[in-house]
Short mmCIF file of N, CA, C and O in Angstrom, two decimals:
data_model
loop_
_atom_site.label_atom_id
_atom_site.label_comp_id
_atom_site.label_asym_id
_atom_site.label_seq_id
_atom_site.Cartn_x
_atom_site.Cartn_y
_atom_site.Cartn_z
N MET T 1 19.66 -6.72 -36.04
CA MET T 1 19.38 -7.09 -34.60
C MET T 1 18.21 -6.00 -34.32
O MET T 1 18.36 -4.93 -34.13
N ALA T 2 17.15 -6.78 -33.28
CA ALA T 2 16.13 -5.99 -33.01
C ALA T 2 16.18 -5.01 -31.73
O ALA T 2 17.49 -5.23 -30.95
N LYS T 3 15.99 -4.01 -31.64
CA LYS T 3 15.79 -3.00 -30.44
C LYS T 3 15.09 -3.16 -29.45
O LYS T 3 13.98 -3.82 -29.79
N ARG T 4 15.91 -3.41 -28.24
CA ARG T 4 14.97 -3.99 -27.00
C ARG T 4 14.32 -2.62 -26.33
O ARG T 4 14.60 -1.75 -26.02
N ILE T 5 13.14 -2.65 -26.02
CA ILE T 5 12.36 -1.90 -25.09
C ILE T 5 11.55 -2.40 -23.96
O ILE T 5 11.11 -3.31 -24.17
N LEU T 6 12.17 -1.31 -22.91
CA LEU T 6 11.50 -1.88 -21.77
C LEU T 6 10.21 -1.16 -21.40
O LEU T 6 10.08 0.08 -21.52
N ILE T 7 9.25 -1.80 -21.19
CA ILE T 7 7.97 -1.13 -20.37
C ILE T 7 7.41 -1.15 -19.33
O ILE T 7 7.71 -2.49 -18.81
N VAL T 8 7.45 -0.43 -18.33
CA VAL T 8 7.45 -0.52 -16.99
C VAL T 8 5.86 0.27 -16.84
O VAL T 8 5.74 1.00 -16.68
N ASP T 9 4.80 -0.70 -16.44
CA ASP T 9 3.69 -0.14 -16.06
C ASP T 9 2.92 -1.67 -14.96
O ASP T 9 2.93 -2.56 -15.56
N ASP T 10 1.86 -1.23 -14.03
CA ASP T 10 1.36 -1.63 -13.59
C ASP T 10 0.21 -2.42 -14.15
O ASP T 10 -0.47 -3.16 -13.20
N GLU T 11 -0.35 -1.81 -15.12
CA GLU T 11 -1.68 -1.97 -15.91
C GLU T 11 -1.16 -3.22 -16.67
O GLU T 11 -0.57 -3.07 -17.90
N VAL T 12 -1.43 -4.84 -16.53
CA VAL T 12 -0.89 -5.50 -17.15
C VAL T 12 -1.33 -5.47 -18.86
O VAL T 12 -0.77 -6.09 -19.73
N GLN T 13 -2.84 -5.55 -18.85
CA GLN T 13 -3.74 -5.20 -20.07
C GLN T 13 -3.18 -4.04 -21.19
O GLN T 13 -2.87 -4.58 -22.31
N LEU T 14 -2.62 -3.20 -20.81
CA LEU T 14 -2.19 -2.09 -21.36
C LEU T 14 -0.56 -2.72 -21.70
O LEU T 14 -0.18 -2.34 -22.82
N VAL T 15 0.07 -3.17 -20.60
CA VAL T 15 1.39 -3.52 -21.31
C VAL T 15 1.67 -4.41 -22.41
O VAL T 15 2.12 -4.34 -23.29
N GLU T 16 0.55 -5.30 -22.15
CA GLU T 16 0.40 -6.36 -23.25
C GLU T 16 -0.18 -6.05 -24.53
O GLU T 16 0.54 -6.36 -25.66
N MET T 17 -1.14 -5.08 -24.73
CA MET T 17 -1.42 -4.03 -25.64
C MET T 17 -0.37 -3.36 -26.40
O MET T 17 -0.06 -3.96 -27.53
N VAL T 18 0.65 -2.87 -25.74
CA VAL T 18 1.84 -2.04 -26.14
C VAL T 18 2.88 -2.69 -26.52
O VAL T 18 3.37 -2.88 -27.78
N LYS T 19 2.92 -4.01 -25.91
CA LYS T 19 4.15 -4.92 -26.23
C LYS T 19 3.77 -5.56 -27.53
O LYS T 19 4.57 -5.69 -28.66
N MET T 20 2.23 -5.81 -28.09
CA MET T 20 1.92 -6.55 -29.36
C MET T 20 2.31 -5.44 -30.65
O MET T 20 2.67 -6.05 -31.54
N ARG T 21 1.87 -4.26 -30.04
CA ARG T 21 2.18 -3.54 -31.04
C ARG T 21 3.80 -3.24 -31.29
O ARG T 21 4.06 -3.13 -32.83
N LEU T 22 4.29 -2.97 -30.44
CA LEU T 22 5.57 -2.72 -30.83
C LEU T 22 6.40 -4.10 -31.30
O LEU T 22 7.44 -4.09 -32.12
N GLU T 23 6.41 -5.39 -30.84
CA GLU T 23 6.49 -6.54 -31.55
C GLU T 23 6.24 -6.47 -32.95
O GLU T 23 7.04 -6.96 -33.99
N ALA T 24 5.12 -5.83 -33.28
CA ALA T 24 4.53 -6.17 -34.58
C ALA T 24 5.34 -5.36 -35.41
O ALA T 24 5.88 -5.40 -36.89
N ALA T 25 5.89 -4.04 -34.78
CA ALA T 25 6.97 -2.91 -35.16
C ALA T 25 8.35 -3.43 -35.47
O ALA T 25 9.28 -2.93 -36.02
N GLY T 26 8.49 -4.66 -34.99
CA GLY T 26 10.02 -5.43 -35.35
C GLY T 26 10.70 -5.25 -33.72
O GLY T 26 11.98 -5.43 -33.92
N TYR T 27 10.11 -4.70 -32.76
CA TYR T 27 11.11 -4.50 -31.55
C TYR T 27 11.08 -5.93 -30.54
O TYR T 27 10.29 -6.39 -30.62
N GLU T 28 12.18 -5.80 -29.85
CA GLU T 28 12.00 -6.75 -28.86
C GLU T 28 11.87 -6.13 -27.39
O GLU T 28 12.32 -5.23 -27.20
N VAL T 29 10.52 -6.49 -26.68
CA VAL T 29 9.71 -5.99 -25.77
C VAL T 29 9.91 -6.72 -24.23
O VAL T 29 9.74 -7.68 -24.29
N ILE T 30 10.62 -6.07 -23.32
CA ILE T 30 10.78 -6.69 -22.08
C ILE T 30 9.80 -5.89 -21.05
O ILE T 30 9.49 -4.52 -21.13
N SER T 31 9.04 -6.80 -19.92
CA SER T 31 8.17 -6.01 -19.22
C SER T 31 8.54 -6.06 -18.00
O SER T 31 9.28 -7.00 -17.25
N ALA T 32 8.08 -5.11 -17.13
CA ALA T 32 8.12 -5.14 -15.65
C ALA T 32 6.73 -4.53 -15.31
O ALA T 32 6.14 -3.64 -15.75
N TYR T 33 6.25 -4.85 -13.94
CA TYR T 33 4.96 -4.37 -13.61
C TYR T 33 5.09 -3.62 -12.27
O TYR T 33 3.96 -3.27 -11.91
N ASP T 34 6.36 -3.34 -11.74
CA ASP T 34 6.40 -2.45 -10.73
C ASP T 34 8.01 -1.63 -10.69
O ASP T 34 8.82 -1.95 -11.50
N GLY T 35 8.04 -0.50 -10.06
CA GLY T 35 9.26 0.53 -10.13
C GLY T 35 10.56 -0.42 -9.76
O GLY T 35 11.48 -0.32 -10.66
N GLN T 36 10.75 -1.06 -8.93
CA GLN T 36 11.71 -1.90 -8.71
C GLN T 36 12.46 -2.94 -9.72
O GLN T 36 13.37 -2.89 -10.31
N ASP T 37 11.37 -3.73 -9.88
CA ASP T 37 11.48 -4.67 -11.12
C ASP T 37 12.10 -3.92 -12.28
O ASP T 37 13.10 -4.67 -13.05
N GLY T 38 11.17 -2.94 -12.46
CA GLY T 38 11.68 -1.87 -13.84
C GLY T 38 13.02 -1.62 -13.76
O GLY T 38 14.11 -1.85 -14.72
N PHE T 39 13.28 -1.22 -12.50
CA PHE T 39 14.81 -0.37 -12.29
C PHE T 39 15.96 -1.70 -12.66
O PHE T 39 16.61 -1.44 -13.36
N ASP T 40 15.53 -2.75 -12.03
CA ASP T 40 16.64 -3.91 -11.94
C ASP T 40 16.48 -4.52 -13.64
O ASP T 40 17.81 -4.88 -13.80
N LYS T 41 15.49 -4.34 -14.19
CA LYS T 41 15.75 -4.94 -15.62
C LYS T 41 16.38 -4.02 -16.47
O LYS T 41 17.08 -4.36 -17.69
N ALA T 42 16.36 -2.95 -16.20
CA ALA T 42 16.75 -1.86 -16.83
C ALA T 42 18.47 -1.89 -16.87
O ALA T 42 19.23 -1.78 -17.80
N LYS T 43 18.70 -2.00 -15.56
CA LYS T 43 20.35 -2.22 -15.42
C LYS T 43 20.51 -3.77 -16.02
O LYS T 43 21.72 -3.79 -16.51
N LYS T 44 19.91 -4.79 -15.82
CA LYS T 44 20.33 -6.25 -16.47
C LYS T 44 20.25 -6.23 -18.08
O LYS T 44 21.15 -6.83 -18.27
N ASP T 45 19.06 -5.84 -18.57
CA ASP T 45 19.09 -6.40 -20.27
C ASP T 45 19.40 -4.81 -20.83
O ASP T 45 19.41 -5.09 -21.75
N GLN T 46 19.78 -3.94 -20.66
CA GLN T 46 20.31 -2.56 -21.10
C GLN T 46 19.25 -2.29 -22.24
O GLN T 46 19.95 -2.54 -23.17
N PRO T 47 18.08 -1.89 -22.19
CA PRO T 47 17.06 -1.60 -23.02
C PRO T 47 17.63 -0.66 -23.96
O PRO T 47 18.29 0.40 -23.51
N HIS T 48 17.32 -0.43 -25.24
CA HIS T 48 17.71 0.84 -25.84
C HIS T 48 16.75 1.92 -25.46
O HIS T 48 17.22 3.20 -25.86
N LEU T 49 15.62 1.72 -25.03
CA LEU T 49 14.43 2.61 -24.81
C LEU T 49 13.86 2.21 -23.64
O LEU T 49 13.47 1.08 -23.51
N ILE T 50 13.30 2.84 -22.52
CA ILE T 50 12.10 2.76 -21.55
C ILE T 50 10.97 3.46 -21.40
O ILE T 50 10.90 4.90 -21.72
N ILE T 51 9.75 2.82 -21.46
CA ILE T 51 8.63 3.58 -21.43
C ILE T 51 8.28 3.32 -20.12
O ILE T 51 8.00 2.05 -19.35
N LEU T 52 7.98 4.41 -19.18
CA LEU T 52 7.96 4.35 -17.88
C LEU T 52 6.59 4.64 -17.35
O LEU T 52 6.45 6.22 -17.41
N ASP T 53 6.04 4.41 -16.59
CA ASP T 53 4.77 4.92 -15.94
C ASP T 53 5.31 5.30 -14.69
O ASP T 53 6.28 4.99 -14.32
N LEU T 54 4.40 6.43 -14.63
CA LEU T 54 4.61 7.47 -13.06
C LEU T 54 4.06 6.63 -11.66
O LEU T 54 5.18 6.32 -10.53
N MET T 55 3.33 6.13 -11.99
CA MET T 55 2.59 5.48 -10.53
C MET T 55 2.31 4.14 -10.69
O MET T 55 2.27 3.25 -11.30
N LEU T 56 3.47 3.85 -9.78
CA LEU T 56 3.95 2.11 -9.96
C LEU T 56 4.26 1.79 -8.27
O LEU T 56 4.51 2.67 -7.49
N PRO T 57 4.05 0.45 -8.23
CA PRO T 57 3.79 0.21 -6.77
C PRO T 57 5.81 -0.12 -6.69
O PRO T 57 6.43 -0.30 -7.48
N LYS T 58 6.10 -0.01 -5.39
CA LYS T 58 7.47 -0.32 -5.06
C LYS T 58 8.28 0.70 -5.22
O LYS T 58 8.85 1.12 -4.36
N MET T 59 8.58 1.48 -6.30
CA MET T 59 9.30 2.39 -6.77
C MET T 59 8.60 3.16 -7.70
O MET T 59 8.31 2.83 -8.75
N ASP T 60 8.37 4.56 -7.77
CA ASP T 60 7.22 5.47 -8.66
C ASP T 60 8.59 5.73 -9.81
O ASP T 60 9.85 5.63 -9.65
N GLY T 61 8.12 6.07 -11.29
CA GLY T 61 8.34 6.26 -12.11
C GLY T 61 9.55 7.47 -12.06
O GLY T 61 10.88 7.49 -12.26
N TYR T 62 9.25 8.33 -11.27
CA TYR T 62 10.49 9.38 -10.90
C TYR T 62 11.17 9.04 -10.19
O TYR T 62 12.48 9.40 -11.01
N LYS T 63 11.30 8.09 -9.48
CA LYS T 63 12.67 7.63 -8.83
C LYS T 63 13.43 6.75 -9.81
O LYS T 63 14.81 6.70 -9.97
N VAL T 64 12.57 5.53 -10.42
CA VAL T 64 13.34 5.25 -11.43
C VAL T 64 14.04 5.51 -12.12
O VAL T 64 15.27 5.48 -12.66
N CYS T 65 13.45 6.86 -12.80
CA CYS T 65 14.24 7.53 -14.21
C CYS T 65 15.56 8.45 -13.46
O CYS T 65 16.42 8.52 -14.03
N GLY T 66 15.22 8.96 -12.21
CA GLY T 66 16.15 9.86 -11.58
C GLY T 66 17.69 8.84 -11.44
O GLY T 66 18.60 9.43 -11.38
N LEU T 67 17.05 7.27 -10.94
CA LEU T 67 18.19 6.60 -10.52
C LEU T 67 18.93 6.37 -11.75
O LEU T 67 20.21 6.11 -11.95
N LEU T 68 18.27 6.21 -12.91
CA LEU T 68 18.72 5.49 -14.25
C LEU T 68 19.71 6.55 -14.89
O LEU T 68 20.60 6.81 -15.24
N LYS T 69 19.03 7.94 -14.74
CA LYS T 69 19.88 9.32 -15.16
C LYS T 69 20.63 9.92 -14.87
O LYS T 69 21.84 10.54 -15.21
N ASN T 70 20.94 9.20 -13.26
CA ASN T 70 21.97 9.62 -12.49
C ASN T 70 23.26 8.53 -12.66
O ASN T 70 23.92 9.08 -11.88
N ASP T 71 23.09 7.76 -13.47
CA ASP T 71 24.10 6.70 -13.33
C ASP T 71 24.71 6.53 -14.83
O ASP T 71 24.00 6.57 -15.85
N ALA T 72 26.17 6.99 -14.87
CA ALA T 72 26.48 7.12 -16.07
C ALA T 72 26.49 5.61 -17.10
O ALA T 72 26.22 6.06 -18.35
N ARG T 73 26.06 4.46 -16.45
CA ARG T 73 26.39 3.43 -17.36
C ARG T 73 24.68 3.38 -18.13
O ARG T 73 24.48 3.00 -18.90
N TYR T 74 23.73 3.97 -17.77
CA TYR T 74 22.37 3.96 -17.89
C TYR T 74 22.08 5.33 -18.21
O TYR T 74 20.89 5.61 -18.97
N SER T 75 22.41 6.31 -18.47
CA SER T 75 22.14 7.72 -18.65
C SER T 75 21.64 8.07 -19.75
O SER T 75 20.81 8.81 -20.09
N LYS T 76 21.94 7.33 -20.77
CA LYS T 76 22.14 7.68 -22.19
C LYS T 76 20.71 6.76 -22.83
O LYS T 76 20.22 6.95 -23.69
N ILE T 77 20.24 6.11 -21.98
CA ILE T 77 18.79 5.33 -22.37
C ILE T 77 17.85 6.30 -22.23
O ILE T 77 17.26 6.75 -21.33
N PRO T 78 17.18 6.37 -23.53
CA PRO T 78 15.88 7.64 -23.45
C PRO T 78 14.62 7.00 -22.78
O PRO T 78 14.43 5.72 -22.83
N ILE T 79 14.19 7.89 -21.87
CA ILE T 79 12.92 7.50 -21.31
C ILE T 79 11.93 8.60 -21.76
O ILE T 79 11.89 9.33 -21.84
N ILE T 80 10.83 7.39 -22.16
CA ILE T 80 9.55 8.15 -22.28
C ILE T 80 8.70 7.91 -21.07
O ILE T 80 7.98 6.77 -20.63
N MET T 81 8.16 8.70 -20.26
CA MET T 81 7.17 8.85 -19.21
C MET T 81 5.88 8.84 -19.82
O MET T 81 5.40 9.29 -20.74
N PHE T 82 4.95 7.64 -19.26
CA PHE T 82 3.76 7.42 -19.61
C PHE T 82 2.84 7.22 -18.54
O PHE T 82 2.85 6.40 -17.73
N THR T 83 2.02 8.01 -18.53
CA THR T 83 1.38 8.16 -17.72
C THR T 83 -0.24 9.06 -17.72
O THR T 83 -0.30 9.60 -18.60
N ALA T 84 -1.14 8.50 -16.79
CA ALA T 84 -2.50 9.23 -16.85
C ALA T 84 -2.39 10.88 -16.32
O ALA T 84 -3.46 11.40 -16.57
N ARG T 85 -1.31 11.06 -15.55
CA ARG T 85 -1.24 12.49 -15.03
C ARG T 85 -0.71 13.03 -15.85
O ARG T 85 0.60 13.29 -16.33
N ALA T 86 -1.58 14.19 -16.30
CA ALA T 86 -1.46 15.00 -17.68
C ALA T 86 -1.06 16.78 -16.86
O ALA T 86 -1.16 17.45 -17.70
N GLN T 87 -0.89 16.81 -15.65
CA GLN T 87 -0.64 18.00 -15.18
C GLN T 87 1.09 18.94 -15.54
O GLN T 87 1.54 17.74 -15.77
N GLU T 88 0.81 19.87 -15.73
CA GLU T 88 1.96 20.48 -16.12
C GLU T 88 3.38 20.28 -15.07
O GLU T 88 4.40 20.15 -15.82
N GLU T 89 3.25 20.53 -14.07
CA GLU T 89 4.17 20.31 -13.04
C GLU T 89 4.57 18.54 -13.09
O GLU T 89 5.84 17.93 -13.08
N ASP T 90 3.96 17.60 -13.46
CA ASP T 90 4.01 16.09 -13.61
C ASP T 90 5.09 16.06 -14.65
O ASP T 90 6.48 15.81 -14.53
N GLU T 91 4.75 16.50 -15.61
CA GLU T 91 5.45 16.79 -17.12
C GLU T 91 7.08 17.22 -16.91
O GLU T 91 8.10 16.92 -17.19
N ARG T 92 7.03 18.53 -16.15
CA ARG T 92 8.06 19.79 -16.14
C ARG T 92 8.84 18.37 -14.79
O ARG T 92 10.26 18.53 -15.10
N LEU T 93 8.52 17.86 -13.65
CA LEU T 93 9.29 16.99 -12.87
C LEU T 93 9.80 15.75 -13.60
O LEU T 93 11.01 15.51 -13.57
N GLY T 94 9.14 15.33 -14.72
CA GLY T 94 9.89 14.32 -15.17
C GLY T 94 10.94 14.65 -16.20
O GLY T 94 11.95 13.96 -16.53
N LYS T 95 10.87 15.88 -17.28
CA LYS T 95 11.96 16.43 -17.68
C LYS T 95 12.92 16.72 -17.06
O LYS T 95 14.18 16.37 -17.15
N ASP T 96 13.09 17.26 -15.79
CA ASP T 96 13.94 17.80 -15.02
C ASP T 96 14.69 16.50 -14.30
O ASP T 96 15.84 16.69 -14.40
N LEU T 97 14.18 15.40 -14.11
CA LEU T 97 14.73 14.55 -13.72
C LEU T 97 15.46 13.60 -15.15
O LEU T 97 16.21 12.40 -15.17
N GLY T 98 15.19 13.88 -16.48
CA GLY T 98 15.94 13.47 -17.65
C GLY T 98 14.89 12.75 -18.41
O GLY T 98 15.61 12.06 -19.73
N ALA T 99 13.73 12.69 -18.44
CA ALA T 99 12.94 12.10 -19.28
C ALA T 99 12.90 12.58 -20.63
O ALA T 99 12.81 13.95 -20.52
N GLU T 100 13.12 11.82 -21.83
CA GLU T 100 13.24 12.79 -23.33
C GLU T 100 11.68 13.27 -23.66
O GLU T 100 11.59 13.99 -24.25
N GLU T 101 10.59 12.17 -23.11
CA GLU T 101 9.37 12.45 -23.56
C GLU T 101 8.37 12.02 -22.92
O GLU T 101 8.86 11.43 -21.57
N TYR T 102 7.21 12.64 -23.07
CA TYR T 102 6.48 12.54 -21.93
C TYR T 102 4.94 12.11 -22.67
O TYR T 102 4.54 12.93 -23.67
N VAL T 103 4.05 10.79 -22.74
CA VAL T 103 3.05 10.57 -23.13
C VAL T 103 2.14 10.51 -22.19
O VAL T 103 2.20 9.57 -21.30
N THR T 104 0.90 10.90 -22.46
CA THR T 104 -0.36 11.02 -21.35
C THR T 104 -1.42 9.98 -21.92
O THR T 104 -1.39 9.54 -23.16
N LYS T 105 -2.01 8.92 -20.97
CA LYS T 105 -2.96 7.89 -21.51
C LYS T 105 -4.14 8.67 -21.20
O LYS T 105 -4.60 9.45 -20.36
N PRO T 106 -5.38 8.40 -21.97
CA PRO T 106 -4.98 7.44 -23.08
C PRO T 106 -4.30 8.12 -24.10
O PRO T 106 -4.10 9.59 -24.22
N PHE T 107 -3.64 7.11 -24.80
CA PHE T 107 -3.00 7.65 -25.80
C PHE T 107 -3.07 7.17 -27.41
O PHE T 107 -3.71 6.28 -27.60
N ASP T 108 -2.25 7.90 -28.26
CA ASP T 108 -2.44 7.12 -29.28
C ASP T 108 -1.30 6.53 -29.90
O ASP T 108 -0.06 6.87 -29.60
N PRO T 109 -1.39 5.19 -30.08
CA PRO T 109 -0.62 4.14 -30.32
C PRO T 109 0.61 4.87 -31.67
O PRO T 109 1.75 4.74 -31.55
N LYS T 110 -0.12 5.38 -32.50
CA LYS T 110 0.63 5.69 -33.50
C LYS T 110 1.69 6.76 -33.07
O LYS T 110 2.97 7.00 -33.44
N ILE T 111 1.40 7.79 -32.08
CA ILE T 111 2.23 9.01 -31.57
C ILE T 111 3.25 8.14 -31.10
O ILE T 111 4.42 8.71 -30.98
N LEU T 112 2.89 7.59 -29.95
CA LEU T 112 4.09 6.74 -29.24
C LEU T 112 4.97 6.06 -30.13
O LEU T 112 6.08 6.06 -29.86
N LEU T 113 4.48 5.42 -31.16
CA LEU T 113 5.43 4.63 -32.18
C LEU T 113 6.69 5.57 -32.71
O LEU T 113 7.70 5.45 -32.92
N SER T 114 6.21 6.96 -33.36
CA SER T 114 6.66 7.81 -33.82
C SER T 114 7.81 8.41 -32.97
O SER T 114 8.93 8.80 -33.46
N LYS T 115 7.48 8.70 -31.56
CA LYS T 115 8.02 9.13 -30.54
C LYS T 115 9.45 8.07 -30.41
O LYS T 115 10.63 8.32 -30.18
N ILE T 116 9.01 6.84 -30.21
CA ILE T 116 10.18 5.70 -30.12
C ILE T 116 11.04 5.91 -31.40
O ILE T 116 12.55 5.99 -30.86
N LYS T 117 10.53 5.85 -32.53
CA LYS T 117 11.30 5.86 -33.71
C LYS T 117 12.41 7.27 -33.70
O LYS T 117 13.47 6.78 -34.04
N GLU T 118 11.66 8.00 -33.29
CA GLU T 118 12.67 9.68 -33.25
C GLU T 118 13.78 9.23 -32.14
O GLU T 118 14.53 9.51 -32.37
N LEU T 119 13.43 8.76 -30.86
CA LEU T 119 14.37 8.46 -30.01
C LEU T 119 15.38 7.89 -30.06
O LEU T 119 16.27 7.88 -29.81
N LEU T 120 15.00 6.87 -30.99
CA LEU T 120 16.17 5.34 -31.48
C LEU T 120 17.01 5.77 -32.55
O LEU T 120 17.32 5.22 -32.90
N GLY T 121 16.35 7.26 -33.41
CA GLY T 121 17.47 7.56 -34.36
C GLY T 121 16.94 6.58 -35.68
O GLY T 121 17.68 6.61 -36.62
N GLU T 122 15.25 6.30 -35.83
CA GLU T 122 15.05 5.55 -36.83
C GLU T 122 14.19 6.12 -37.82
O GLU T 122 13.90 7.25 -37.71
#
């Protein structure tokens, strides 16, 4: 059975590009384009991993990450923060909230894929 990955990002073209690459690598991909939708889909679809942008409409990535990591039902889902914000304090805040990895945009798809495989124990 394919591992399910949830991508939460408001850049539609970016989501489609990452989705194509992940599907080509054998993953099932779910997309959400704002924080609230991403949070709801994370709870409903129980993905194996979440790629989460920080700057999102409705609810930012920090809040989504914090809510999921503070709920025992979802706290084990690895989260990769995926953002153009490359400041050290942004990365530290993401890690403090429980994000396992931090990938800055523009990104190298091979690095993203290797982090995904590592977090999923593949």
